[in-house]
């Protein structure tokens, strides 16, 4: 006999069925056990759910206006951890307004190419930041750019990494470009910026320069 999916996994599956440019969606969770309804509703409290009998309804906003998919996913994991069973389904979804060509974000890999091209010809070390258009992109993007060893600095929707041209700390510029191209393939958008750059460095007794952000070496 097949076991039902955990609610968090079921949620992920339903998200994948939504239109490509969805903006908001409403979900309904039917709790199998009447006695567990109050607890499930309490765990979904941050989503400001509505309840009618065994049915609990809540919304998710891809743009971060209310709770993002990642925030809802965390709440459902709490319900799963307490063994509460239920059936989850999409009630409705709305699509975002069409984005004009001027407002559309350029591919991350293309932004990276331009940023590197603007550096002095003898650059050796770079500290860069990617600011994503949604915090919902963070977990997936961190996995896609894992070879860059990204770190959570700069804000709730940002990842930073180091790049070295020939030697020292950081990923190569070519590998960084390939990692960003992976994000582009999954339609992850944002802005790429080089925060700091050094030229013509020659490490002595170390693998490269050390930058400090908030008193910590990065």
PDB file of C-alpha atoms in Angstrom:
ATOM      1  CA  UNK A   1       0.000   0.000   0.000  1.00  0.00           C
ATOM      2  CA  UNK A   2       1.384   3.407  -0.983  1.00  0.00           C
ATOM      3  CA  UNK A   3       1.997   5.812   1.872  1.00  0.00           C
ATOM      4  CA  UNK A   4       0.689   9.403   1.465  1.00  0.00           C
ATOM      5  CA  UNK A   5       3.249  12.072   0.758  1.00  0.00           C
ATOM      6  CA  UNK A   6       4.300  14.378   3.558  1.00  0.00           C
ATOM      7  CA  UNK A   7       2.464  17.692   3.287  1.00  0.00           C
ATOM      8  CA  UNK A   8       5.677  19.604   2.543  1.00  0.00           C
ATOM      9  CA  UNK A   9       6.448  17.231  -0.335  1.00  0.00           C
ATOM     10  CA  UNK A  10       2.850  17.435  -1.552  1.00  0.00           C
ATOM     11  CA  UNK A  11       3.138  21.227  -1.486  1.00  0.00           C
ATOM     12  CA  UNK A  12       6.284  21.119  -3.641  1.00  0.00           C
ATOM     13  CA  UNK A  13       4.499  18.932  -6.163  1.00  0.00           C
ATOM     14  CA  UNK A  14       1.525  21.291  -6.354  1.00  0.00           C
ATOM     15  CA  UNK A  15       3.777  24.325  -6.764  1.00  0.00           C
ATOM     16  CA  UNK A  16       5.311  22.673  -9.834  1.00  0.00           C
ATOM     17  CA  UNK A  17       1.852  22.395 -11.417  1.00  0.00           C
ATOM     18  CA  UNK A  18       1.172  26.140 -11.201  1.00  0.00           C
ATOM     19  CA  UNK A  19       1.519  28.400 -14.246  1.00  0.00           C
ATOM     20  CA  UNK A  20       5.056  29.501 -15.040  1.00  0.00           C
ATOM     21  CA  UNK A  21       4.433  33.132 -14.061  1.00  0.00           C
ATOM     22  CA  UNK A  22       2.182  32.579 -11.051  1.00  0.00           C
ATOM     23  CA  UNK A  23       2.224  35.283  -8.401  1.00  0.00           C
ATOM     24  CA  UNK A  24      -0.242  34.203  -5.690  1.00  0.00           C
ATOM     25  CA  UNK A  25      -1.998  30.952  -4.869  1.00  0.00           C
ATOM     26  CA  UNK A  26      -4.598  29.742  -2.376  1.00  0.00           C
ATOM     27  CA  UNK A  27      -4.400  26.280  -0.848  1.00  0.00           C
ATOM     28  CA  UNK A  28      -6.811  24.151   1.143  1.00  0.00           C
ATOM     29  CA  UNK A  29      -5.669  21.586   3.679  1.00  0.00           C
ATOM     30  CA  UNK A  30      -8.199  18.950   4.774  1.00  0.00           C
ATOM     31  CA  UNK A  31      -7.126  17.354   8.063  1.00  0.00           C
ATOM     32  CA  UNK A  32      -7.869  13.646   8.320  1.00  0.00           C
ATOM     33  CA  UNK A  33      -8.355  13.595  12.104  1.00  0.00           C
ATOM     34  CA  UNK A  34     -10.863  16.067  13.593  1.00  0.00           C
ATOM     35  CA  UNK A  35      -8.930  16.079  16.840  1.00  0.00           C
ATOM     36  CA  UNK A  36      -5.804  17.413  15.123  1.00  0.00           C
ATOM     37  CA  UNK A  37      -7.442  20.336  13.293  1.00  0.00           C
ATOM     38  CA  UNK A  38      -6.825  22.873  16.049  1.00  0.00           C
ATOM     39  CA  UNK A  39      -3.156  21.940  16.222  1.00  0.00           C
ATOM     40  CA  UNK A  40      -2.690  22.106  12.456  1.00  0.00           C
ATOM     41  CA  UNK A  41      -4.338  25.526  12.322  1.00  0.00           C
ATOM     42  CA  UNK A  42      -2.116  26.751  15.142  1.00  0.00           C
ATOM     43  CA  UNK A  43       1.035  25.584  13.359  1.00  0.00           C
ATOM     44  CA  UNK A  44      -0.135  27.437  10.239  1.00  0.00           C
ATOM     45  CA  UNK A  45      -0.774  30.561  12.312  1.00  0.00           C
ATOM     46  CA  UNK A  46       1.864  32.774  10.604  1.00  0.00           C
ATOM     47  CA  UNK A  47      -0.001  32.215   7.310  1.00  0.00           C
ATOM     48  CA  UNK A  48      -3.183  33.744   8.835  1.00  0.00           C
ATOM     49  CA  UNK A  49      -5.282  30.749   7.731  1.00  0.00           C
ATOM     50  CA  UNK A  50      -9.040  30.563   7.552  1.00  0.00           C
ATOM     51  CA  UNK A  51     -10.781  27.476   8.895  1.00  0.00           C
ATOM     52  CA  UNK A  52     -14.126  25.842   8.281  1.00  0.00           C
ATOM     53  CA  UNK A  53     -14.545  22.474   9.931  1.00  0.00           C
ATOM     54  CA  UNK A  54     -11.687  20.212   8.848  1.00  0.00           C
ATOM     55  CA  UNK A  55     -10.685  22.576   6.013  1.00  0.00           C
ATOM     56  CA  UNK A  56      -7.898  25.092   6.536  1.00  0.00           C
ATOM     57  CA  UNK A  57      -7.202  27.644   3.808  1.00  0.00           C
ATOM     58  CA  UNK A  58      -4.100  29.796   3.413  1.00  0.00           C
ATOM     59  CA  UNK A  59      -2.303  31.793   0.753  1.00  0.00           C
ATOM     60  CA  UNK A  60       1.230  31.980  -0.591  1.00  0.00           C
ATOM     61  CA  UNK A  61       2.828  34.905  -2.393  1.00  0.00           C
ATOM     62  CA  UNK A  62       5.766  34.173  -4.670  1.00  0.00           C
ATOM     63  CA  UNK A  63       6.880  37.806  -4.555  1.00  0.00           C
ATOM     64  CA  UNK A  64       7.084  37.928  -0.774  1.00  0.00           C
ATOM     65  CA  UNK A  65       4.060  40.165  -0.149  1.00  0.00           C
ATOM     66  CA  UNK A  66       2.785  37.734   2.519  1.00  0.00           C
ATOM     67  CA  UNK A  67       4.361  34.322   3.097  1.00  0.00           C
ATOM     68  CA  UNK A  68       6.639  32.938   0.401  1.00  0.00           C
ATOM     69  CA  UNK A  69       6.607  29.279  -0.701  1.00  0.00           C
ATOM     70  CA  UNK A  70       9.682  28.586   1.437  1.00  0.00           C
ATOM     71  CA  UNK A  71       7.981  30.009   4.538  1.00  0.00           C
ATOM     72  CA  UNK A  72       4.865  27.887   3.901  1.00  0.00           C
ATOM     73  CA  UNK A  73       7.078  24.855   3.325  1.00  0.00           C
ATOM     74  CA  UNK A  74       8.630  25.321   6.784  1.00  0.00           C
ATOM     75  CA  UNK A  75       5.189  25.499   8.413  1.00  0.00           C
ATOM     76  CA  UNK A  76       4.066  22.313   6.672  1.00  0.00           C
ATOM     77  CA  UNK A  77       7.233  20.556   7.805  1.00  0.00           C
ATOM     78  CA  UNK A  78       6.254  21.360  11.391  1.00  0.00           C
ATOM     79  CA  UNK A  79       2.863  19.750  10.798  1.00  0.00           C
ATOM     80  CA  UNK A  80       4.581  16.708   9.232  1.00  0.00           C
ATOM     81  CA  UNK A  81       6.926  16.457  12.235  1.00  0.00           C
ATOM     82  CA  UNK A  82       3.912  16.062  14.550  1.00  0.00           C
ATOM     83  CA  UNK A  83       2.426  13.312  12.414  1.00  0.00           C
ATOM     84  CA  UNK A  84      -0.665  15.252  11.364  1.00  0.00           C
ATOM     85  CA  UNK A  85      -2.117  13.789   8.161  1.00  0.00           C
ATOM     86  CA  UNK A  86      -4.168  15.609   5.579  1.00  0.00           C
ATOM     87  CA  UNK A  87      -4.893  16.301   1.944  1.00  0.00           C
ATOM     88  CA  UNK A  88      -3.572  19.455   0.292  1.00  0.00           C
ATOM     89  CA  UNK A  89      -4.888  20.980  -2.917  1.00  0.00           C
ATOM     90  CA  UNK A  90      -4.729  24.236  -4.893  1.00  0.00           C
ATOM     91  CA  UNK A  91      -7.930  26.282  -4.898  1.00  0.00           C
ATOM     92  CA  UNK A  92      -6.793  28.995  -7.279  1.00  0.00           C
ATOM     93  CA  UNK A  93      -3.699  30.761  -8.589  1.00  0.00           C
ATOM     94  CA  UNK A  94      -3.166  34.153 -10.183  1.00  0.00           C
ATOM     95  CA  UNK A  95      -0.467  35.059 -12.667  1.00  0.00           C
ATOM     96  CA  UNK A  96       1.779  38.091 -12.436  1.00  0.00           C
ATOM     97  CA  UNK A  97       1.244  40.942 -14.862  1.00  0.00           C
ATOM     98  CA  UNK A  98       3.409  40.676 -17.991  1.00  0.00           C
ATOM     99  CA  UNK A  99       6.863  42.131 -17.520  1.00  0.00           C
ATOM    100  CA  UNK A 100       7.976  44.695 -20.060  1.00  0.00           C
ATOM    101  CA  UNK A 101      11.214  44.163 -21.922  1.00  0.00           C
ATOM    102  CA  UNK A 102      12.889  47.056 -20.082  1.00  0.00           C
ATOM    103  CA  UNK A 103      11.941  45.658 -16.657  1.00  0.00           C
ATOM    104  CA  UNK A 104      12.975  42.093 -17.404  1.00  0.00           C
ATOM    105  CA  UNK A 105      16.148  41.026 -15.609  1.00  0.00           C
ATOM    106  CA  UNK A 106      19.160  40.212 -17.698  1.00  0.00           C
ATOM    107  CA  UNK A 107      20.636  36.708 -17.361  1.00  0.00           C
ATOM    108  CA  UNK A 108      22.966  36.395 -14.378  1.00  0.00           C
ATOM    109  CA  UNK A 109      25.768  34.895 -16.471  1.00  0.00           C
ATOM    110  CA  UNK A 110      25.577  37.844 -18.876  1.00  0.00           C
ATOM    111  CA  UNK A 111      25.733  40.321 -15.995  1.00  0.00           C
ATOM    112  CA  UNK A 112      28.789  38.484 -14.664  1.00  0.00           C
ATOM    113  CA  UNK A 113      30.541  38.651 -18.030  1.00  0.00           C
ATOM    114  CA  UNK A 114      30.006  42.409 -18.202  1.00  0.00           C
ATOM    115  CA  UNK A 115      31.166  42.935 -14.607  1.00  0.00           C
ATOM    116  CA  UNK A 116      34.395  41.001 -15.224  1.00  0.00           C
ATOM    117  CA  UNK A 117      34.997  42.808 -18.520  1.00  0.00           C
ATOM    118  CA  UNK A 118      34.803  46.179 -16.708  1.00  0.00           C
ATOM    119  CA  UNK A 119      37.663  45.289 -14.334  1.00  0.00           C
ATOM    120  CA  UNK A 120      41.273  46.387 -14.901  1.00  0.00           C
ATOM    121  CA  UNK A 121      43.211  44.014 -17.119  1.00  0.00           C
ATOM    122  CA  UNK A 122      45.458  42.958 -14.216  1.00  0.00           C
ATOM    123  CA  UNK A 123      42.698  42.079 -11.739  1.00  0.00           C
ATOM    124  CA  UNK A 124      43.473  39.105  -9.522  1.00  0.00           C
ATOM    125  CA  UNK A 125      40.828  38.860  -6.770  1.00  0.00           C
ATOM    126  CA  UNK A 126      37.123  39.668  -6.593  1.00  0.00           C
ATOM    127  CA  UNK A 127      34.430  39.670  -3.912  1.00  0.00           C
ATOM    128  CA  UNK A 128      30.995  39.523  -5.556  1.00  0.00           C
ATOM    129  CA  UNK A 129      27.329  39.535  -4.553  1.00  0.00           C
ATOM    130  CA  UNK A 130      24.152  38.165  -6.141  1.00  0.00           C
ATOM    131  CA  UNK A 131      20.918  39.827  -4.987  1.00  0.00           C
ATOM    132  CA  UNK A 132      17.984  37.652  -5.985  1.00  0.00           C
ATOM    133  CA  UNK A 133      14.575  39.067  -6.821  1.00  0.00           C
ATOM    134  CA  UNK A 134      12.963  36.694  -4.308  1.00  0.00           C
ATOM    135  CA  UNK A 135      14.163  35.000  -1.138  1.00  0.00           C
ATOM    136  CA  UNK A 136      12.429  31.897  -2.456  1.00  0.00           C
ATOM    137  CA  UNK A 137      15.335  31.487  -4.892  1.00  0.00           C
ATOM    138  CA  UNK A 138      18.012  31.303  -2.189  1.00  0.00           C
ATOM    139  CA  UNK A 139      18.041  27.610  -1.336  1.00  0.00           C
ATOM    140  CA  UNK A 140      18.003  26.409  -4.936  1.00  0.00           C
ATOM    141  CA  UNK A 141      20.506  29.030  -6.077  1.00  0.00           C
ATOM    142  CA  UNK A 142      22.901  28.142  -3.252  1.00  0.00           C
ATOM    143  CA  UNK A 143      22.869  24.554  -4.500  1.00  0.00           C
ATOM    144  CA  UNK A 144      23.373  25.532  -8.147  1.00  0.00           C
ATOM    145  CA  UNK A 145      26.353  27.777  -7.352  1.00  0.00           C
ATOM    146  CA  UNK A 146      27.819  25.491  -4.679  1.00  0.00           C
ATOM    147  CA  UNK A 147      31.268  25.365  -6.421  1.00  0.00           C
ATOM    148  CA  UNK A 148      31.500  29.117  -5.684  1.00  0.00           C
ATOM    149  CA  UNK A 149      31.211  28.389  -1.939  1.00  0.00           C
ATOM    150  CA  UNK A 150      28.518  31.079  -1.478  1.00  0.00           C
ATOM    151  CA  UNK A 151      27.917  32.705   1.900  1.00  0.00           C
ATOM    152  CA  UNK A 152      24.863  34.467   3.348  1.00  0.00           C
ATOM    153  CA  UNK A 153      25.968  38.074   3.614  1.00  0.00           C
ATOM    154  CA  UNK A 154      24.496  41.329   2.383  1.00  0.00           C
ATOM    155  CA  UNK A 155      20.812  40.848   3.139  1.00  0.00           C
ATOM    156  CA  UNK A 156      18.003  38.259   3.240  1.00  0.00           C
ATOM    157  CA  UNK A 157      18.021  37.701  -0.529  1.00  0.00           C
ATOM    158  CA  UNK A 158      21.777  37.824  -1.179  1.00  0.00           C
ATOM    159  CA  UNK A 159      24.669  35.406  -1.574  1.00  0.00           C
ATOM    160  CA  UNK A 160      28.316  36.393  -1.823  1.00  0.00           C
ATOM    161  CA  UNK A 161      31.352  34.568  -3.147  1.00  0.00           C
ATOM    162  CA  UNK A 162      35.031  35.035  -3.932  1.00  0.00           C
ATOM    163  CA  UNK A 163      36.665  34.726  -7.314  1.00  0.00           C
ATOM    164  CA  UNK A 164      40.377  34.456  -8.132  1.00  0.00           C
ATOM    165  CA  UNK A 165      41.837  34.901 -11.577  1.00  0.00           C
ATOM    166  CA  UNK A 166      44.883  32.623 -11.430  1.00  0.00           C
ATOM    167  CA  UNK A 167      45.565  31.484  -7.871  1.00  0.00           C
ATOM    168  CA  UNK A 168      44.427  31.936  -4.288  1.00  0.00           C
ATOM    169  CA  UNK A 169      41.050  31.876  -2.593  1.00  0.00           C
ATOM    170  CA  UNK A 170      37.920  31.731  -4.680  1.00  0.00           C
ATOM    171  CA  UNK A 171      36.397  30.089  -7.717  1.00  0.00           C
ATOM    172  CA  UNK A 172      37.613  30.837 -11.229  1.00  0.00           C
ATOM    173  CA  UNK A 173      35.699  33.398 -13.289  1.00  0.00           C
ATOM    174  CA  UNK A 174      34.800  30.687 -15.787  1.00  0.00           C
ATOM    175  CA  UNK A 175      33.338  28.392 -13.133  1.00  0.00           C
ATOM    176  CA  UNK A 176      31.369  31.296 -11.630  1.00  0.00           C
ATOM    177  CA  UNK A 177      29.889  31.979 -15.063  1.00  0.00           C
ATOM    178  CA  UNK A 178      28.869  28.334 -15.504  1.00  0.00           C
ATOM    179  CA  UNK A 179      27.224  28.305 -12.073  1.00  0.00           C
ATOM    180  CA  UNK A 180      25.264  31.463 -12.838  1.00  0.00           C
ATOM    181  CA  UNK A 181      24.215  29.986 -16.182  1.00  0.00           C
ATOM    182  CA  UNK A 182      22.652  27.089 -14.244  1.00  0.00           C
ATOM    183  CA  UNK A 183      20.551  29.632 -12.340  1.00  0.00           C
ATOM    184  CA  UNK A 184      19.530  31.223 -15.647  1.00  0.00           C
ATOM    185  CA  UNK A 185      18.401  27.832 -16.930  1.00  0.00           C
ATOM    186  CA  UNK A 186      15.986  27.593 -13.990  1.00  0.00           C
ATOM    187  CA  UNK A 187      14.766  31.174 -14.487  1.00  0.00           C
ATOM    188  CA  UNK A 188      16.292  32.423 -11.240  1.00  0.00           C
ATOM    189  CA  UNK A 189      16.656  36.192 -11.508  1.00  0.00           C
ATOM    190  CA  UNK A 190      18.599  38.865  -9.706  1.00  0.00           C
ATOM    191  CA  UNK A 191      21.483  41.291  -9.959  1.00  0.00           C
ATOM    192  CA  UNK A 192      25.205  40.554  -9.941  1.00  0.00           C
ATOM    193  CA  UNK A 193      27.643  43.104  -8.536  1.00  0.00           C
ATOM    194  CA  UNK A 194      31.375  43.056  -7.871  1.00  0.00           C
ATOM    195  CA  UNK A 195      31.775  44.643  -4.445  1.00  0.00           C
ATOM    196  CA  UNK A 196      35.553  44.611  -4.187  1.00  0.00           C
ATOM    197  CA  UNK A 197      38.411  43.880  -6.537  1.00  0.00           C
ATOM    198  CA  UNK A 198      42.194  43.779  -6.247  1.00  0.00           C
ATOM    199  CA  UNK A 199      44.787  43.932  -8.992  1.00  0.00           C
ATOM    200  CA  UNK A 200      48.312  42.614  -9.364  1.00  0.00           C
ATOM    201  CA  UNK A 201      48.452  40.840  -5.980  1.00  0.00           C
ATOM    202  CA  UNK A 202      51.324  38.506  -5.105  1.00  0.00           C
ATOM    203  CA  UNK A 203      50.621  36.384  -2.006  1.00  0.00           C
ATOM    204  CA  UNK A 204      53.558  35.735   0.315  1.00  0.00           C
ATOM    205  CA  UNK A 205      52.981  33.064   2.954  1.00  0.00           C
ATOM    206  CA  UNK A 206      49.277  32.969   2.205  1.00  0.00           C
ATOM    207  CA  UNK A 207      46.948  31.836  -0.565  1.00  0.00           C
ATOM    208  CA  UNK A 208      45.574  35.293  -1.147  1.00  0.00           C
ATOM    209  CA  UNK A 209      44.180  38.492   0.384  1.00  0.00           C
ATOM    210  CA  UNK A 210      41.734  38.442   3.269  1.00  0.00           C
ATOM    211  CA  UNK A 211      38.709  40.740   3.316  1.00  0.00           C
ATOM    212  CA  UNK A 212      36.754  41.526   6.462  1.00  0.00           C
ATOM    213  CA  UNK A 213      32.989  42.062   6.558  1.00  0.00           C
ATOM    214  CA  UNK A 214      31.438  42.902   9.899  1.00  0.00           C
ATOM    215  CA  UNK A 215      34.677  41.946  11.636  1.00  0.00           C
ATOM    216  CA  UNK A 216      34.768  38.487  10.049  1.00  0.00           C
ATOM    217  CA  UNK A 217      37.135  37.224   7.380  1.00  0.00           C
ATOM    218  CA  UNK A 218      35.434  36.283   4.118  1.00  0.00           C
TER     219      UNK A 218
END
